[in-house]
Amino acid sequence: MAERTLPPGLDEAGFDRAINALRQTLGENKVFATELDRNTYIDPYALGDGLDHAASAAVAPESVEEVQAIVRVANEHRLPLWPVARGKNLGYGAAAPVLAGSAVLDMTRMNKILDVDERFAYATLEPGVGFYQLHEHLTNNDIPLWMSVPANGWGSVIGNALERGIGYTPYGDHTSKLCGLEVVTPTGELVRTGMGAMEGNKSWAHYPYSFGPSWDQMFAQSNLGVVTKANMWMMPEPEMTAHTQVNLPEMEDIEWAMDILADLRLRGVIEHNVVFGNYLHDASAFTTRADWYDGEGPIPDEVAEKIQETYNVGWWTFHLSLFGDGSIVEAKQEIVSDAFEPRLGKKLEWRHWRKGQPREPFSIAVGVPMVLPLNVVNWMGGRGGHIGFSPILPPSGELAYDAFLRRKRRFEEAGLDYYSSFTVGHRHIANVNMILYNRDDADMVRRTKKLFTQMIADAREEGYGEYRTHIEYMDPVAGTYDFNNHALMRLNETVKDALDPNGIIAPGRGGVWPARLRDGRKG
C-alpha cells in the first residue's frame, strides 16, 4: 500500500489546498486522491515497490479547457503535474512520475477521434485515443486506411508517437507521422504548431512545418507542454502485401544478414522497421522459463536449441513485409529473395495478403493491434516485469555483432537470460536489450538494476546513447549526452526555465529539471 507522498515544497496543508482547488475547478469526479487512487498509478513493473515514483493524486480532464484550468491551479499552488495519455507506457514506468509526489494528469477521458480524412489519409485525435479504439473505428466504418501499431497495442496513438515509439509498416516511424500539435503550455496558454498556428488554416494536417522555427519536436519526450490534440498521417490500404520469416541458425549470422537488411532498407526495397530478435522472443510470449529450465544462471545452449526447434526459429529470426501495388510487391519480393537465398542456401517462403482479405493472421505487420508480446513479463515467474536498454547504432553488421557479444556477456555476468533484438531503421539500429525479471525476487531486482547501470556506462564508452528509457534512469541516460560540457542539457534547462518558471510540468522527464528542483537530479 502507498502512503501519501507529497511533492517537494508542499506540506500537508498546502497539498490539501491544491487538491481542494482542483475539486472546485473540475468537480469531485475528476480528482482522485485516495490510497486506492495512488496505488493505481504505481508502475506495475517497478524495480522494487515503486514508491520512489509514487504519485500523490491524479486528475482526469475531459477537455482542453480543463487541462488549461488544471495547469493554472498547479502553478498557483506549485503542484507538479505528470501528464500521461493513457498511462500504458509499460516497461518505461507506465503512468508513474519521475518526481515522487507529482499529481498524474491522466488524459484517458480525452479520447475523441475528431476527424479521419480518407482522401488525404490522416486522423485528428485526442491523446486518450488508443490503438484498439482507432482500429475499431476504421474497421466499423470501412475506412481503407491502416494504422501503424507498436508491439504493445494497449496504449495511446499520440502518446506512443510522442515517445518516439515505432511500428512495423512503412509508417512505423510514428513521431515523423505527427503533423501539427495542439499544446497547453506550462502557464496554461494554448498554442498550435505548424500550419495550425494560423487561425482557420486548411493545411494543418498536410504540411508539418509553418513559417519560422518548427516546435513540434520540442514536445516529444519533453516536459515543455501538454499535448491535447494532434494530426497523425496514416497509410492508405495497399493492394497487396508479402511476408516471410527468416531464420538464422548461428549467432554470427547477424553480421552478414544485418548488412543485407541495412542495404535493402537504405534503398527503399524494405520500407518497414525490421525486428531482428533472438530465440527468446517466441518462447517468452507463449511459455515461462520453468517450462524449459529451472536451474541457476542463464539458459544453457542445449535448452536454447530445444526452444529453436520447438518454435521453428533460428538463433536469430526476423520477419520481412512488402507493401504496395501487386507488380511492385512482386518485383521487391524477387530482389529480397535474390539477396538472401544464396546465403541461406534455400528458398524464402512467402505468404501473401490481397485487398479484401482478413488482416488478423499477419497482425501488427498490417496494422492490427495486439497485446500478446506483454506475455514476456511472465517469463521469470512471480510478479513479472521487463525493462529495455536501447542504444542507437549505425546499421553495420560488424558493429551489431560486437554489440551483441558485449551485451550478452553482461547478461551472463548478471545471471540473467539474454533477450535482445536489433530493430533496423532507415539509417540506424535500435538495439533493444530486454531484461525480464521477477519483482518478488529481491536479488534478481538488484542484479537487474546493476546490469542496466552497467549497460549505460558500456554504451557511453562505445559511443552509443539510448533513445528512450525508464523513468528511473532518465537522469543517468541524459547525463551521457555530454558534448561540450553537457551543452544540450544546459539548453534544455534554459528553455524549461523560460517556459515553465514554476517547474510544474513533469519535473525530471527526459532528465530535464526546473531550477527549483534541479538539486534532485539522480546520477
Coordinates of C-alpha atoms in Angstrom, one line a residue:
M1 CA 0.0 0.0 0.0
A2 CA 1.2 3.5 -0.8
E3 CA 1.1 6.2 1.9
R4 CA 0.6 9.7 0.6
T5 CA 3.8 11.1 -0.8
L6 CA 4.0 14.9 -1.0
P7 CA 5.9 16.8 -3.7
P8 CA 8.9 18.9 -2.6
G9 CA 7.9 22.3 -1.2
L10 CA 4.3 21.4 -0.2
D11 CA 3.3 20.4 3.3
E12 CA 0.1 18.6 4.2
A13 CA -1.9 21.8 4.4
G14 CA -0.5 23.2 1.2
F15 CA -1.2 20.0 -0.7
D16 CA -4.8 19.8 0.6
R17 CA -5.4 23.4 -0.6
A18 CA -4.2 22.4 -4.1
I19 CA -6.4 19.3 -4.2
N20 CA -9.4 21.3 -3.0
A21 CA -8.8 23.9 -5.6
L22 CA -8.7 21.2 -8.3
R23 CA -12.0 19.8 -7.0
Q24 CA -13.6 23.2 -7.0
T25 CA -12.4 23.7 -10.6
L26 CA -13.2 20.3 -12.1
G27 CA -15.7 18.6 -9.7
E28 CA -15.3 15.7 -7.4
N29 CA -15.4 13.1 -10.1
K30 CA -12.3 14.2 -11.8
V31 CA -9.9 14.4 -8.9
F32 CA -8.5 11.2 -7.3
A33 CA -6.5 11.3 -4.1
T34 CA -7.4 8.2 -2.0
E35 CA -4.9 5.5 -1.2
L36 CA -6.5 3.3 -3.9
D37 CA -6.1 6.0 -6.4
R38 CA -2.5 6.5 -5.6
N39 CA -1.8 2.7 -5.8
T40 CA -3.5 2.7 -9.3
Y41 CA -0.7 4.8 -10.7
I42 CA 2.3 2.8 -9.3
D43 CA 4.4 1.2 -12.1
P44 CA 3.2 -2.4 -12.3
Y45 CA 6.7 -3.5 -13.4
A46 CA 8.6 -1.4 -10.9
L47 CA 12.1 -2.5 -9.9
G48 CA 11.1 -2.7 -6.2
D49 CA 7.9 -1.4 -4.6
G50 CA 7.7 1.6 -6.9
L51 CA 7.1 4.0 -4.1
D52 CA 10.1 6.1 -5.1
H53 CA 8.0 7.2 -8.0
A54 CA 4.6 7.3 -6.3
A55 CA 2.0 9.8 -7.3
S56 CA 0.3 12.0 -4.7
A57 CA -3.0 12.2 -6.7
A58 CA -4.5 12.2 -10.2
V59 CA -6.8 14.5 -12.2
A60 CA -8.7 13.4 -15.2
P61 CA -9.8 16.2 -17.6
E62 CA -12.3 15.8 -20.4
S63 CA -11.4 18.9 -22.5
V64 CA -8.5 21.2 -23.4
E65 CA -10.2 23.9 -21.3
E66 CA -10.0 21.7 -18.2
V67 CA -6.3 21.0 -18.9
Q68 CA -5.7 24.7 -19.0
A69 CA -7.5 25.1 -15.8
I70 CA -5.5 22.3 -14.1
V71 CA -2.2 23.8 -15.2
R72 CA -3.2 27.2 -13.8
V73 CA -4.2 25.8 -10.4
A74 CA -1.0 23.8 -10.4
N75 CA 1.0 27.0 -11.0
E76 CA -0.8 28.8 -8.2
H77 CA -0.1 26.0 -5.7
R78 CA 3.3 24.8 -7.0
L79 CA 1.8 21.3 -7.6
P80 CA 3.9 19.4 -10.1
L81 CA 1.9 17.5 -12.8
W82 CA 2.9 14.3 -14.7
P83 CA 0.9 14.2 -18.0
V84 CA 0.1 10.8 -19.4
A85 CA -2.1 10.0 -22.4
R86 CA -3.3 6.6 -21.3
G87 CA -0.6 5.6 -18.8
K88 CA 0.3 2.4 -20.7
N89 CA 4.0 3.2 -21.3
L90 CA 4.8 -0.2 -19.9
G91 CA 8.4 -1.0 -19.3
Y92 CA 9.3 2.7 -19.1
G93 CA 7.4 3.5 -15.9
A94 CA 3.8 3.3 -17.1
A95 CA 1.9 6.2 -15.5
A96 CA 4.2 6.7 -12.6
P97 CA 6.1 10.1 -12.4
V98 CA 9.8 10.7 -12.2
L99 CA 9.3 13.0 -9.2
A100 CA 7.5 11.3 -6.3
G101 CA 4.6 13.3 -5.1
S102 CA 3.6 14.6 -8.6
A103 CA -0.1 14.6 -9.5
V104 CA -0.8 12.5 -12.6
L105 CA -2.6 14.5 -15.3
D106 CA -4.4 11.5 -16.8
M107 CA -5.9 12.3 -20.2
T108 CA -7.6 8.9 -20.8
R109 CA -11.0 10.6 -20.9
M110 CA -9.9 12.9 -23.7
N111 CA -10.4 10.1 -26.2
K112 CA -12.3 11.7 -29.1
I113 CA -11.5 10.8 -32.7
L114 CA -12.1 14.2 -34.1
D115 CA -11.6 13.5 -37.8
V116 CA -10.5 10.8 -40.1
D117 CA -9.9 12.0 -43.6
E118 CA -10.0 9.1 -46.0
R119 CA -8.9 11.1 -49.1
F120 CA -5.8 12.6 -47.6
A121 CA -5.1 9.8 -45.2
Y122 CA -4.8 11.4 -41.7
A123 CA -6.6 11.4 -38.4
T124 CA -7.0 14.2 -35.8
L125 CA -7.0 12.7 -32.4
E126 CA -7.1 13.5 -28.7
P127 CA -4.3 11.8 -26.6
G128 CA -6.7 9.3 -24.9
V129 CA -7.4 7.6 -28.2
G130 CA -5.9 4.1 -28.1
F131 CA -4.8 1.8 -30.9
Y132 CA -7.7 -0.6 -30.5
Q133 CA -10.2 2.3 -30.5
L134 CA -8.9 3.8 -33.7
H135 CA -8.7 0.3 -35.4
E136 CA -12.3 -0.4 -34.4
H137 CA -13.3 3.0 -35.9
L138 CA -11.6 2.3 -39.2
T139 CA -13.0 -1.2 -39.4
N140 CA -16.6 -0.4 -38.4
N141 CA -16.7 2.5 -40.9
D142 CA -14.9 0.6 -43.8
I143 CA -12.2 3.3 -44.0
P144 CA -9.3 2.0 -46.1
L145 CA -6.6 3.4 -44.0
W146 CA -4.0 1.5 -41.9
M147 CA -2.5 2.4 -38.6
S148 CA 1.0 1.6 -37.7
V149 CA 1.0 -0.1 -34.3
P150 CA 3.7 -1.0 -31.7
A151 CA 4.3 -4.4 -30.3
N152 CA 2.0 -3.5 -27.3
G153 CA -1.2 -2.1 -28.8
W154 CA -2.7 -1.2 -25.5
G155 CA -1.5 2.4 -25.4
S156 CA -2.2 5.8 -26.9
V157 CA -1.7 6.6 -30.6
I158 CA -0.5 10.1 -29.9
G159 CA 1.3 9.2 -26.7
N160 CA 3.3 6.5 -28.4
A161 CA 4.3 8.9 -31.2
L162 CA 5.4 11.5 -28.7
E163 CA 7.6 8.8 -27.0
R164 CA 9.2 8.1 -30.4
G165 CA 7.6 4.7 -30.5
I166 CA 7.7 2.5 -33.6
G167 CA 5.6 0.2 -35.6
Y168 CA 6.2 -2.3 -38.4
T169 CA 4.5 -0.9 -41.6
P170 CA 6.1 1.8 -43.8
Y171 CA 4.6 4.3 -41.5
G172 CA 6.4 2.8 -38.5
D173 CA 8.4 5.9 -37.5
H174 CA 5.4 7.3 -35.5
T175 CA 7.0 10.6 -34.5
S176 CA 7.6 11.5 -38.1
K177 CA 3.9 11.0 -38.9
L178 CA 2.8 13.7 -36.5
C179 CA 1.7 16.8 -38.4
G180 CA 0.7 19.6 -36.2
L181 CA 0.1 19.6 -32.4
E182 CA -2.2 21.5 -30.1
V183 CA -0.4 22.1 -26.8
V184 CA -1.2 23.7 -23.4
T185 CA 2.0 25.5 -22.3
P186 CA 3.2 25.3 -18.7
T187 CA 1.5 28.6 -17.9
G188 CA -1.9 27.4 -19.3
E189 CA -1.7 29.1 -22.7
L190 CA -3.0 27.2 -25.8
V191 CA -0.8 27.0 -28.9
R192 CA -0.9 25.1 -32.2
T193 CA 2.3 24.2 -34.1
G194 CA 2.8 24.0 -37.8
M195 CA 0.2 25.5 -40.1
G196 CA -2.2 25.4 -37.2
A197 CA -0.6 28.5 -35.9
M198 CA -2.7 30.4 -38.4
E199 CA -6.3 30.7 -37.4
G200 CA -8.5 28.7 -39.7
N201 CA -5.6 27.3 -41.7
K202 CA -6.7 24.5 -44.0
S203 CA -3.3 22.8 -44.3
W204 CA -2.6 21.9 -40.7
A205 CA -2.7 18.2 -41.3
H206 CA -1.0 18.3 -44.6
Y207 CA 2.4 20.1 -44.0
P208 CA 4.3 19.5 -40.8
Y209 CA 6.1 22.9 -40.7
S210 CA 5.0 26.5 -40.9
F211 CA 6.8 29.8 -41.1
G212 CA 9.9 30.3 -38.9
P213 CA 11.1 27.9 -36.3
S214 CA 9.3 24.5 -36.1
W215 CA 8.5 23.5 -32.5
D216 CA 6.9 20.0 -32.8
Q217 CA 9.9 18.0 -31.7
M218 CA 10.2 20.2 -28.7
F219 CA 7.1 18.4 -27.3
A220 CA 8.4 14.9 -28.0
Q221 CA 9.8 13.2 -24.9
S222 CA 9.7 16.5 -23.2
N223 CA 8.2 18.4 -20.2
L224 CA 7.7 21.7 -22.0
G225 CA 3.9 21.4 -22.6
V226 CA 0.8 19.1 -22.5
V227 CA -0.3 17.9 -26.0
T228 CA -4.1 17.9 -26.2
K229 CA -4.6 17.2 -29.9
A230 CA -2.6 16.1 -32.9
N231 CA -2.9 15.1 -36.5
M232 CA -1.5 11.7 -37.5
W233 CA -0.7 10.7 -41.0
M234 CA -2.0 7.2 -41.9
M235 CA -1.2 4.7 -44.6
P236 CA -3.6 4.1 -47.5
E237 CA -4.5 0.5 -47.7
P238 CA -2.2 -1.2 -50.1
E239 CA -3.3 -3.5 -52.9
M240 CA -1.1 -6.4 -51.7
T241 CA 1.5 -7.4 -49.1
A242 CA 4.0 -10.2 -48.9
H243 CA 5.5 -11.6 -45.7
T244 CA 8.3 -14.0 -45.0
Q245 CA 10.2 -15.3 -41.9
V246 CA 14.0 -15.6 -42.0
N247 CA 15.7 -18.0 -39.5
L248 CA 19.4 -17.7 -38.9
P249 CA 20.9 -20.7 -37.1
E250 CA 24.2 -19.2 -35.9
M251 CA 24.9 -16.3 -33.6
E252 CA 27.4 -14.8 -36.1
D253 CA 24.9 -14.8 -38.9
I254 CA 23.8 -11.4 -37.6
E255 CA 26.8 -9.9 -39.2
W256 CA 26.1 -10.7 -42.9
A257 CA 22.3 -10.6 -42.6
M258 CA 22.3 -7.2 -41.0
D259 CA 24.4 -5.7 -43.8
I260 CA 21.9 -7.1 -46.4
L261 CA 19.0 -5.7 -44.4
A262 CA 20.6 -2.3 -44.0
D263 CA 21.2 -2.1 -47.7
L264 CA 17.7 -3.0 -48.6
R265 CA 16.3 -0.5 -46.1
L266 CA 18.6 2.2 -47.4
R267 CA 17.5 1.6 -51.0
G268 CA 13.8 1.6 -50.0
V269 CA 13.2 -2.0 -51.1
I270 CA 12.2 -2.8 -47.5
E271 CA 10.1 0.1 -46.1
H272 CA 9.4 -1.0 -42.5
N273 CA 11.3 -1.4 -39.3
V274 CA 12.7 -4.9 -39.2
V275 CA 13.0 -6.6 -35.7
F276 CA 16.0 -8.9 -35.7
G277 CA 15.4 -10.9 -32.5
N278 CA 16.9 -13.9 -30.7
Y279 CA 15.1 -17.1 -29.9
L280 CA 13.6 -16.0 -26.6
H281 CA 11.0 -13.7 -28.4
D282 CA 8.7 -16.7 -29.1
A283 CA 9.4 -18.8 -26.1
S284 CA 8.8 -15.9 -23.6
A285 CA 5.5 -14.9 -25.3
F286 CA 4.0 -18.4 -25.0
T287 CA 5.7 -20.1 -22.1
T288 CA 7.6 -19.5 -18.9
R289 CA 11.2 -20.2 -18.1
A290 CA 10.2 -23.0 -15.7
D291 CA 8.7 -24.9 -18.7
W292 CA 12.2 -25.2 -20.1
Y293 CA 14.7 -24.9 -17.3
D294 CA 14.7 -24.4 -13.5
G295 CA 18.4 -24.1 -12.9
E296 CA 20.5 -21.2 -11.9
G297 CA 22.2 -18.8 -14.3
P298 CA 21.3 -18.1 -18.0
I299 CA 19.6 -20.8 -20.1
P300 CA 22.1 -23.4 -21.3
D301 CA 22.8 -23.9 -25.0
E302 CA 21.0 -27.2 -25.2
V303 CA 17.8 -25.6 -23.9
A304 CA 18.2 -22.8 -26.4
E305 CA 18.4 -25.4 -29.2
K306 CA 15.3 -27.1 -28.0
I307 CA 13.4 -23.8 -28.0
Q308 CA 14.5 -23.0 -31.5
E309 CA 13.4 -26.5 -32.7
T310 CA 10.0 -26.2 -31.0
Y311 CA 9.1 -22.8 -32.4
N312 CA 10.8 -23.2 -35.8
V313 CA 13.1 -20.2 -35.3
G314 CA 16.8 -19.6 -35.5
W315 CA 19.2 -18.2 -33.0
W316 CA 18.1 -15.0 -34.7
T317 CA 14.8 -14.6 -36.5
F318 CA 13.3 -11.7 -38.4
H319 CA 10.1 -11.1 -40.4
L320 CA 10.0 -9.1 -43.7
S321 CA 7.0 -7.5 -45.2
L322 CA 6.5 -5.8 -48.6
F323 CA 3.6 -3.4 -49.4
G324 CA 2.1 -1.7 -52.4
D325 CA 0.6 -2.5 -55.8
G326 CA 0.9 -6.1 -56.9
S327 CA 3.5 -5.6 -59.5
I328 CA 5.7 -3.5 -57.1
V329 CA 5.4 -6.1 -54.3
E330 CA 6.3 -8.9 -56.7
A331 CA 9.4 -7.0 -58.0
K332 CA 10.6 -6.3 -54.5
Q333 CA 10.0 -9.9 -53.5
E334 CA 12.4 -11.0 -56.2
I335 CA 15.0 -8.5 -55.1
V336 CA 14.8 -9.7 -51.4
S337 CA 14.9 -13.3 -52.4
D338 CA 17.9 -12.8 -54.6
A339 CA 19.7 -11.0 -51.7
F340 CA 19.1 -13.7 -49.0
E341 CA 18.6 -17.0 -50.7
P342 CA 22.3 -17.6 -51.7
R343 CA 23.5 -17.1 -48.1
L344 CA 20.6 -19.1 -46.6
G345 CA 21.0 -22.0 -49.1
K346 CA 17.3 -22.3 -49.5
K347 CA 14.2 -20.5 -50.9
L348 CA 12.3 -18.0 -48.8
E349 CA 8.7 -19.0 -48.2
W350 CA 6.3 -16.0 -48.8
R351 CA 2.7 -15.5 -47.7
H352 CA 0.5 -13.0 -49.4
W353 CA -2.4 -10.8 -48.5
R354 CA -4.6 -9.1 -51.0
K355 CA -7.0 -6.3 -50.6
G356 CA -10.4 -7.6 -49.3
Q357 CA -8.9 -10.5 -47.3
P358 CA -8.9 -10.5 -43.4
R359 CA -5.8 -9.0 -41.9
E360 CA -5.6 -10.6 -38.5
P361 CA -3.3 -13.5 -39.4
F362 CA -0.5 -11.0 -40.0
S363 CA -1.4 -8.8 -37.1
I364 CA 0.9 -5.8 -36.4
A365 CA 2.7 -6.2 -39.7
V366 CA -0.5 -5.0 -41.3
G367 CA -1.6 -2.5 -38.6
V368 CA -3.8 -4.7 -36.4
P369 CA -3.1 -4.0 -32.6
M370 CA -2.3 -6.8 -30.2
V371 CA -1.0 -7.3 -26.7
L372 CA 0.4 -10.8 -26.9
P373 CA 4.0 -9.5 -26.5
L374 CA 3.2 -8.4 -23.0
N375 CA 3.2 -12.1 -22.0
V376 CA 7.0 -11.9 -21.8
V377 CA 6.7 -10.4 -18.3
N378 CA 5.6 -13.9 -17.1
W379 CA 8.9 -15.5 -18.2
M380 CA 10.7 -15.4 -14.8
G381 CA 7.6 -16.2 -12.7
G382 CA 6.2 -14.2 -9.8
R383 CA 5.1 -10.7 -10.4
G384 CA 7.0 -10.2 -13.6
G385 CA 8.3 -7.1 -15.3
H386 CA 10.5 -6.0 -18.1
I387 CA 12.8 -3.1 -18.8
G388 CA 14.7 -2.4 -22.0
F389 CA 18.0 -0.8 -22.6
S390 CA 18.0 0.5 -26.2
P391 CA 21.1 2.3 -27.6
I392 CA 21.2 3.5 -31.2
L393 CA 23.9 2.1 -33.5
P394 CA 24.9 2.7 -37.2
P395 CA 23.4 -0.1 -39.4
S396 CA 26.5 -2.1 -39.6
G397 CA 26.7 -5.9 -39.2
E398 CA 30.1 -5.8 -37.7
L399 CA 29.1 -3.2 -35.1
A400 CA 25.8 -5.1 -34.3
Y401 CA 27.7 -8.4 -33.8
D402 CA 30.2 -6.6 -31.5
A403 CA 27.4 -5.0 -29.5
F404 CA 25.6 -8.4 -29.3
L405 CA 28.7 -10.1 -27.8
R406 CA 29.3 -7.3 -25.3
R407 CA 25.6 -7.2 -24.1
K408 CA 25.3 -11.0 -24.0
R409 CA 28.4 -11.2 -21.8
R410 CA 26.9 -8.6 -19.4
F411 CA 23.6 -10.6 -19.1
E412 CA 25.6 -13.7 -18.3
E413 CA 27.6 -11.9 -15.7
A414 CA 24.3 -10.9 -14.1
G415 CA 23.0 -14.5 -14.3
L416 CA 20.0 -13.4 -16.5
D417 CA 18.7 -14.8 -19.7
Y418 CA 19.8 -12.8 -22.8
Y419 CA 16.8 -11.4 -24.6
S420 CA 17.6 -8.9 -27.3
S421 CA 16.6 -7.6 -30.7
F422 CA 18.1 -5.2 -33.3
T423 CA 15.4 -3.0 -34.9
V424 CA 16.7 -1.9 -38.3
G425 CA 15.5 1.6 -39.3
H426 CA 16.4 3.7 -42.3
R427 CA 19.9 4.5 -41.3
H428 CA 20.2 3.2 -37.8
I429 CA 19.7 0.2 -35.5
A430 CA 18.0 0.3 -32.1
N431 CA 19.5 -2.5 -30.0
V432 CA 16.7 -3.3 -27.6
N433 CA 18.2 -5.4 -24.7
M434 CA 15.1 -6.6 -22.8
I435 CA 15.7 -7.6 -19.1
L436 CA 12.9 -9.9 -17.9
Y437 CA 12.7 -10.2 -14.1
N438 CA 10.6 -11.3 -11.1
R439 CA 9.7 -8.4 -8.9
D440 CA 9.3 -10.7 -6.0
D441 CA 12.9 -11.8 -6.2
A442 CA 14.9 -9.1 -4.4
D443 CA 18.3 -10.5 -5.6
M444 CA 17.1 -10.6 -9.2
V445 CA 15.9 -7.0 -9.0
R446 CA 19.3 -6.0 -7.6
R447 CA 21.1 -7.7 -10.5
T448 CA 18.7 -6.2 -13.0
K449 CA 19.5 -2.7 -11.7
K450 CA 23.2 -3.4 -11.7
L451 CA 23.0 -4.7 -15.3
F452 CA 21.1 -1.7 -16.5
T453 CA 23.5 0.7 -14.9
Q454 CA 26.5 -1.2 -16.4
M455 CA 25.0 -1.1 -19.9
I456 CA 24.6 2.7 -19.7
A457 CA 28.3 3.0 -18.9
D458 CA 29.3 0.5 -21.5
A459 CA 27.3 2.1 -24.3
R460 CA 28.7 5.6 -23.4
E461 CA 32.2 4.2 -23.6
E462 CA 31.4 2.7 -27.0
G463 CA 29.9 5.9 -28.3
Y464 CA 26.2 5.0 -28.2
G465 CA 23.3 6.6 -26.4
E466 CA 19.8 5.4 -25.6
Y467 CA 16.8 7.0 -27.5
R468 CA 14.2 6.2 -24.8
T469 CA 14.4 4.9 -21.2
H470 CA 12.7 4.1 -18.0
I471 CA 11.8 6.9 -15.5
E472 CA 14.3 5.5 -13.0
Y473 CA 17.2 6.0 -15.5
M474 CA 16.3 9.3 -17.2
D475 CA 19.0 11.3 -15.3
P476 CA 21.9 9.0 -15.9
V477 CA 21.0 8.5 -19.6
A478 CA 20.6 12.2 -20.1
G479 CA 24.0 12.6 -18.5
T480 CA 25.7 10.6 -21.2
Y481 CA 24.8 13.3 -23.8
D482 CA 27.8 15.3 -22.6
F483 CA 29.2 17.1 -25.7
N484 CA 30.8 20.5 -24.8
N485 CA 30.2 20.1 -21.1
H486 CA 26.6 19.0 -21.5
A487 CA 25.6 21.9 -23.7
L488 CA 22.4 20.2 -24.7
M489 CA 21.3 19.8 -21.1
R490 CA 22.1 23.5 -20.5
L491 CA 20.0 24.4 -23.5
N492 CA 17.1 22.3 -22.3
E493 CA 17.2 23.8 -18.9
T494 CA 17.3 27.3 -20.2
V495 CA 14.1 26.6 -22.3
K496 CA 12.5 24.8 -19.4
D497 CA 13.0 27.7 -17.0
A498 CA 11.8 30.2 -19.6
L499 CA 8.6 28.3 -20.4
D500 CA 7.9 26.8 -17.0
P501 CA 9.1 29.2 -14.4
N502 CA 7.3 27.4 -11.6
G503 CA 8.6 24.0 -12.7
I504 CA 5.1 22.5 -12.9
I505 CA 5.1 20.1 -16.0
A506 CA 6.8 16.7 -15.5
P507 CA 9.9 17.6 -13.5
G508 CA 12.7 15.3 -14.4
R509 CA 11.2 14.0 -17.6
G510 CA 14.0 13.3 -20.1
G511 CA 16.5 14.3 -17.3
V512 CA 15.3 17.9 -17.6
W513 CA 14.6 19.6 -14.2
P514 CA 13.3 23.0 -13.4
A515 CA 15.6 25.4 -11.5
R516 CA 13.7 24.9 -8.2
L517 CA 14.2 21.1 -8.3
R518 CA 17.5 20.8 -10.1
D519 CA 19.3 19.6 -7.0
G520 CA 17.1 16.5 -7.0
R521 CA 18.7 15.1 -10.2
K522 CA 19.9 11.5 -9.9
G523 CA 23.2 10.2 -11.0

